[in-house]
Short mmCIF file of C-alpha atoms in Angstrom, two decimals:
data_model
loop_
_atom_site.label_atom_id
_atom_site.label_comp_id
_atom_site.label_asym_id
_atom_site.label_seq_id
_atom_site.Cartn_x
_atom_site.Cartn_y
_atom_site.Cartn_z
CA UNK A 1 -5.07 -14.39 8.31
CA UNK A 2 -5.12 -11.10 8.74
CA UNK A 3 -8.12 -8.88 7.15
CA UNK A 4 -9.03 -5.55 6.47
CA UNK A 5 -12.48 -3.92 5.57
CA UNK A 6 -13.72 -0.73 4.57
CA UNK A 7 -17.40 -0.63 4.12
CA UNK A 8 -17.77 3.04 2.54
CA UNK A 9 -17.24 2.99 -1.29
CA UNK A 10 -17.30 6.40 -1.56
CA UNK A 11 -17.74 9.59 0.53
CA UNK A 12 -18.59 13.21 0.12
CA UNK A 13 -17.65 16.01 2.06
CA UNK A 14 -18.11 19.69 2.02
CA UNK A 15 -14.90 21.75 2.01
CA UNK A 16 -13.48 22.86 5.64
CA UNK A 17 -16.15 19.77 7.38
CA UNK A 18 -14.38 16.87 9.11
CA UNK A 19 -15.11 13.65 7.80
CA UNK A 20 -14.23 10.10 9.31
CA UNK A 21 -13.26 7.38 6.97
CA UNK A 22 -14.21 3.71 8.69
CA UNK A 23 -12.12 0.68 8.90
CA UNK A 24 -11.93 -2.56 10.99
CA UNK A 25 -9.42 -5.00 11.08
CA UNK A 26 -9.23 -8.46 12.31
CA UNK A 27 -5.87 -10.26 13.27
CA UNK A 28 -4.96 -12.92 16.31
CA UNK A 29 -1.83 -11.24 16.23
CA UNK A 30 -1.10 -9.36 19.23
CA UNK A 31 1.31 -6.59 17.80
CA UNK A 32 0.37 -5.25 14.30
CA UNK A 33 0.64 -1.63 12.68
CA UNK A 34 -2.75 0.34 11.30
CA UNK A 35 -1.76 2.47 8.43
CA UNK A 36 -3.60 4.90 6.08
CA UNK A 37 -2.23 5.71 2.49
CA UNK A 38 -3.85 8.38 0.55
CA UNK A 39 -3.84 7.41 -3.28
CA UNK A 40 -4.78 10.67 -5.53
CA UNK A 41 -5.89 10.37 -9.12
CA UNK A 42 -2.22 10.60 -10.54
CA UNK A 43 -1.72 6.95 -8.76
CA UNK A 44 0.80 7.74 -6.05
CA UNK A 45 0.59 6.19 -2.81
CA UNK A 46 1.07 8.49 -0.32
CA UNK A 47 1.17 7.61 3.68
CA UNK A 48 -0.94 9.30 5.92
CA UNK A 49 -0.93 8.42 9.33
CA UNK A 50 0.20 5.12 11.11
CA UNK A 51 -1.22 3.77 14.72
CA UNK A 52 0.96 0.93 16.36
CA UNK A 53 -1.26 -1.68 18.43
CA UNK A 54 0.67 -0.90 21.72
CA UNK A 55 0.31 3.12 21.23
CA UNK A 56 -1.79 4.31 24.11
CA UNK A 57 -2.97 7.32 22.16
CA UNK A 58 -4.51 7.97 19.11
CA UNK A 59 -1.89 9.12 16.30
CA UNK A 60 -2.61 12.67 15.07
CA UNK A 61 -0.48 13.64 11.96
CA UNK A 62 -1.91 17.69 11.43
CA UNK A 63 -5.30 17.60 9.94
CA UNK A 64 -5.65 14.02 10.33
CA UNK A 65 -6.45 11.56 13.19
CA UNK A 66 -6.57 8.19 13.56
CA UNK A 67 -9.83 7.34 15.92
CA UNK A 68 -7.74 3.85 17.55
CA UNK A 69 -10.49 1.79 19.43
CA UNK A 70 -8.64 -1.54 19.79
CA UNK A 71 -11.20 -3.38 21.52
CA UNK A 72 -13.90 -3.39 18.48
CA UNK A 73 -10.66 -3.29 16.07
CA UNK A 74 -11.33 -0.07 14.72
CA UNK A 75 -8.75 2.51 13.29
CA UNK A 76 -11.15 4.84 11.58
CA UNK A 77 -9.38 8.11 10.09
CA UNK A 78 -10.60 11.62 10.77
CA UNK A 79 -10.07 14.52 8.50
CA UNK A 80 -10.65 17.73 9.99
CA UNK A 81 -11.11 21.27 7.77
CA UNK A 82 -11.65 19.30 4.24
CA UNK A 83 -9.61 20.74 1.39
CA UNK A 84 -10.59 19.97 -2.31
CA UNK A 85 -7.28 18.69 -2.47
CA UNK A 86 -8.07 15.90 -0.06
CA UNK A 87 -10.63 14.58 -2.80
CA UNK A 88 -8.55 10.60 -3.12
CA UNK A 89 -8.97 6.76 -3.15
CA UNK A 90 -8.13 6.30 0.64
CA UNK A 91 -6.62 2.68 1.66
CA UNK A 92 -6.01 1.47 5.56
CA UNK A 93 -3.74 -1.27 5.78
CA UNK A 94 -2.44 -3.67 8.33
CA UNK A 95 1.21 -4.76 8.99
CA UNK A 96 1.92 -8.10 9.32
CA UNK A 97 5.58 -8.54 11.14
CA UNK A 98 7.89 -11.24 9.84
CA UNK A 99 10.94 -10.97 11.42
CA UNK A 100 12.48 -7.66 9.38
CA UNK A 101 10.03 -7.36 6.76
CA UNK A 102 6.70 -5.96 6.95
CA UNK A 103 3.75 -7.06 5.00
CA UNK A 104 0.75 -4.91 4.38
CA UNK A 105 -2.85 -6.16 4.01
CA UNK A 106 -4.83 -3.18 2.54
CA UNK A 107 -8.68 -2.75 2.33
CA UNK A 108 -10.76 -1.71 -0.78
CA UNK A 109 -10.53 1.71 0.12
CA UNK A 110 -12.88 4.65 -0.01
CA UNK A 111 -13.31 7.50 -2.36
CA UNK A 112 -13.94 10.86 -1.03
CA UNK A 113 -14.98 13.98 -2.75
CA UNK A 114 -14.89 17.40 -1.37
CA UNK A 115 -17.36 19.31 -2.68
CA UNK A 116 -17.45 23.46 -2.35
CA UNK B 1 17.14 11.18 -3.40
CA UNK B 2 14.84 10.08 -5.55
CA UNK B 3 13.20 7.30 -3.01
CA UNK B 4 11.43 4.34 -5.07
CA UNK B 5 11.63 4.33 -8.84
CA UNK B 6 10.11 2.25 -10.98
CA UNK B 7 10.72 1.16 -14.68
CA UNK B 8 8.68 1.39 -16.87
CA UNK B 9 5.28 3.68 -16.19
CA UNK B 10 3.41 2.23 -18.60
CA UNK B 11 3.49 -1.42 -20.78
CA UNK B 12 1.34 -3.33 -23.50
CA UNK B 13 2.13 -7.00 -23.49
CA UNK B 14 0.33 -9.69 -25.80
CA UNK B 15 -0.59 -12.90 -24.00
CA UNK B 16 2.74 -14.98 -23.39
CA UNK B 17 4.89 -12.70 -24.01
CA UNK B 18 7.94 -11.87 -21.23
CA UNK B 19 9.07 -8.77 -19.18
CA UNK B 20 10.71 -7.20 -16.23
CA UNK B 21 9.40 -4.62 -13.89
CA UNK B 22 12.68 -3.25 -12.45
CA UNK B 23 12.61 -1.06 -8.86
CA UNK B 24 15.27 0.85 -7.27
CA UNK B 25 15.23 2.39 -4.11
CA UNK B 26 18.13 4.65 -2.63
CA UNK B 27 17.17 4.77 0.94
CA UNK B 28 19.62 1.68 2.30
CA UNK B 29 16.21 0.33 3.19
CA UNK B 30 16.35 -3.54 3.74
CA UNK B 31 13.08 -4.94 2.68
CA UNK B 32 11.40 -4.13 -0.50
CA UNK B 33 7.98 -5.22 -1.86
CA UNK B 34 5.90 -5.81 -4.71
CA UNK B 35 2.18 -5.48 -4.49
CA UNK B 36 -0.37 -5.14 -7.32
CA UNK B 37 -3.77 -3.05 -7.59
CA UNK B 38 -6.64 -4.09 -9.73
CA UNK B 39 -9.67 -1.76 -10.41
CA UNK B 40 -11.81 -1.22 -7.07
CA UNK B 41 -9.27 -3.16 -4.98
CA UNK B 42 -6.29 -2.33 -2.44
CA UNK B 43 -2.96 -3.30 -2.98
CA UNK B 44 -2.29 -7.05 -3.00
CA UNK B 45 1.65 -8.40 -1.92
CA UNK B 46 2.57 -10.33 -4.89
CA UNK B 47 6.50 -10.88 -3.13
CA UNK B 48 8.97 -9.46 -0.93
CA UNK B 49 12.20 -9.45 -0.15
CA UNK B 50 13.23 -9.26 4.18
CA UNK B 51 17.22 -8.47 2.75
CA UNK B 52 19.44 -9.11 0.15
CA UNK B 53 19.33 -12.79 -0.58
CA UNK B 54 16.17 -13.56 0.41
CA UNK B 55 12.85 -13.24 -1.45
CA UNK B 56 9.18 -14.60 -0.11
CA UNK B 57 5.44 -15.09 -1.46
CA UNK B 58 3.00 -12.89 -0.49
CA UNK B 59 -0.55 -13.54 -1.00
CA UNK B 60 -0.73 -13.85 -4.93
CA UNK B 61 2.25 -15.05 -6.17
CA UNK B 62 1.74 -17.03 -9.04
CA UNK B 63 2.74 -16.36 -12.88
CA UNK B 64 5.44 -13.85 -10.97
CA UNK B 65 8.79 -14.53 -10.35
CA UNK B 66 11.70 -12.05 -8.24
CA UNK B 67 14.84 -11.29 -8.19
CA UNK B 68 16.62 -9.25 -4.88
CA UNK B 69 19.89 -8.33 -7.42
CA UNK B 70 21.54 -6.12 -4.64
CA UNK B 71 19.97 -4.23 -1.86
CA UNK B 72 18.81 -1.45 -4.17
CA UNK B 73 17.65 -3.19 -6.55
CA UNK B 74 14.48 -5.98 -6.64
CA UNK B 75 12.85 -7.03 -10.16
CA UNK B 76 9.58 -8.47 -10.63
CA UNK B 77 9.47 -10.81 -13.69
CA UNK B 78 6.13 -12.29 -16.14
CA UNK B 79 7.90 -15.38 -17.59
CA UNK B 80 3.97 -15.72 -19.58
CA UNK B 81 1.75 -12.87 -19.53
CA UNK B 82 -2.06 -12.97 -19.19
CA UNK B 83 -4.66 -11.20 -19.64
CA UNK B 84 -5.03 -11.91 -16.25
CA UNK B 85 -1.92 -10.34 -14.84
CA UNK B 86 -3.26 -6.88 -15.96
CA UNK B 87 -2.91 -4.19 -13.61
CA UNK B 88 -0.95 -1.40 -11.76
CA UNK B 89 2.37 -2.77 -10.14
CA UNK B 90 3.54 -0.80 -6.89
CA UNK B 91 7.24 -1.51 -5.55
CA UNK B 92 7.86 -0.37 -2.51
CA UNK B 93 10.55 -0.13 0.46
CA UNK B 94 11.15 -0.03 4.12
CA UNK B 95 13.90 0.06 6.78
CA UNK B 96 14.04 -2.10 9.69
CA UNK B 97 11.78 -0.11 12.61
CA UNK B 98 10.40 1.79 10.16
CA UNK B 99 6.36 2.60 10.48
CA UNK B 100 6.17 3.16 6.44
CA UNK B 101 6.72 1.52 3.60
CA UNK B 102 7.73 4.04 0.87
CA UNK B 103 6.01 3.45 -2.54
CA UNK B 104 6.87 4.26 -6.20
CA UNK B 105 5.08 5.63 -8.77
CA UNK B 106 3.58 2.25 -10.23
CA UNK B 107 3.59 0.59 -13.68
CA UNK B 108 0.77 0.72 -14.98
CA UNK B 109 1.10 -2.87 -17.24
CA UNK B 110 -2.03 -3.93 -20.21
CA UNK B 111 -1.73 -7.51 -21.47
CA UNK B 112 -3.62 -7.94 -24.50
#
């Protein structure tokens, strides 16, 4: 089964620092999909970034960057120049392929705060 | 294009009572999902649909039941609520190849 775990409750990060959220992942499959969602406090889920486990380089979607080290099945994200609008619940979640749908196993997530 | 909508935002139920959490989507995506979120958790796949006519359990299935009514369209139904079964609901979409499953807005559902 596959798994997903964040270990950092909750963050805090001055405005224009870089932070790195952590997560690890454990699968025996050999293709899967490494996603991050950004949830703010109105609820929506918004997607962030996505790695695939094939991609030879890390995914970079503007200010954020997905640190892919696939040998200690990490896919931490990076969030460079802070904004007090990235203050969120952050989720990573793994796809599961079956066939033409695509599951998602999602970790607890992490809540950052940007502070001034 | 309105993406993923769900109906309704918000719900009070008292224990046993029925409903339907309805979800559109408008993207000709083929799959479509339903996961829950409970306070200090991630998103948990109650069911999901691969296409039109076919509907699967995800990891917590029970006291839920689905219907895939048309591509668009994929209902999540409480035959019995419980206490239990409150949460946030998320329905969400994707097309074959894609890397991203498109969420709605959530129902955010109290049973009593």
């Amino acid at each position: 089964a596959q798994k997903i775990t964040q270990t950092q409750p909750g963050m805090f990060v001055q405005e224009k620092e870089a932070v790195t959220l952590d997560c690890t992942y454990d699968t025996s499959d050999p293709s899967y999909g490494l996603f991050w969602y950004k949830q703010p406090s109105s609820g929506e889920m918004i997607f962030l970034i996505y790695q695939g486990s094939y991609d030879q380089q890390n995914a970079t979607e503007g200010r954020y960057s997905l640190n892919f080290q696939k040998a200690r099945k990490s896919a931490n994200l990076v969030i460079s120049a802070s904004q007090l609008g990235d203050s969120a619940m952050y989720f990573c979640a793994m796809r599961e392929d079956t066939g033409t749908a695509s599951k998602l196993t999602f970790g607890t997530g992490t809540r950052l705060q940007v502070t001034l | 294009n309105a993406g993923v909508t769900q109906t309704p935002k918000f719900q009070v139920l008292k224990t046993g009572q029925s409903m339907t959490l309805q979800c559109a989507q408008d993207m000709n995506h083929n799959s479509m999902y339903w996961y829950r979120q409970d306070p200090g958790m991630g998103l948990r796949l109650i069911y999901y649909s691969a296409s039109e006519g076919t509907t699967d359990k995800g990891e917590v299935p029970n006291g839920y039941n689905v219907s895939r009514l048309n591509k668009r369209e994929f209902s999540l139904r409480l035959e019995s609520a419980a206490p239990s079964q409150t949460s946030v609901y998320f329905c969400a979409s994707s097309g074959t190849g894609d890397n991203e499953q498109f969420f709605g807005p959530g129902t955010r559902l109290t049973v009593l």
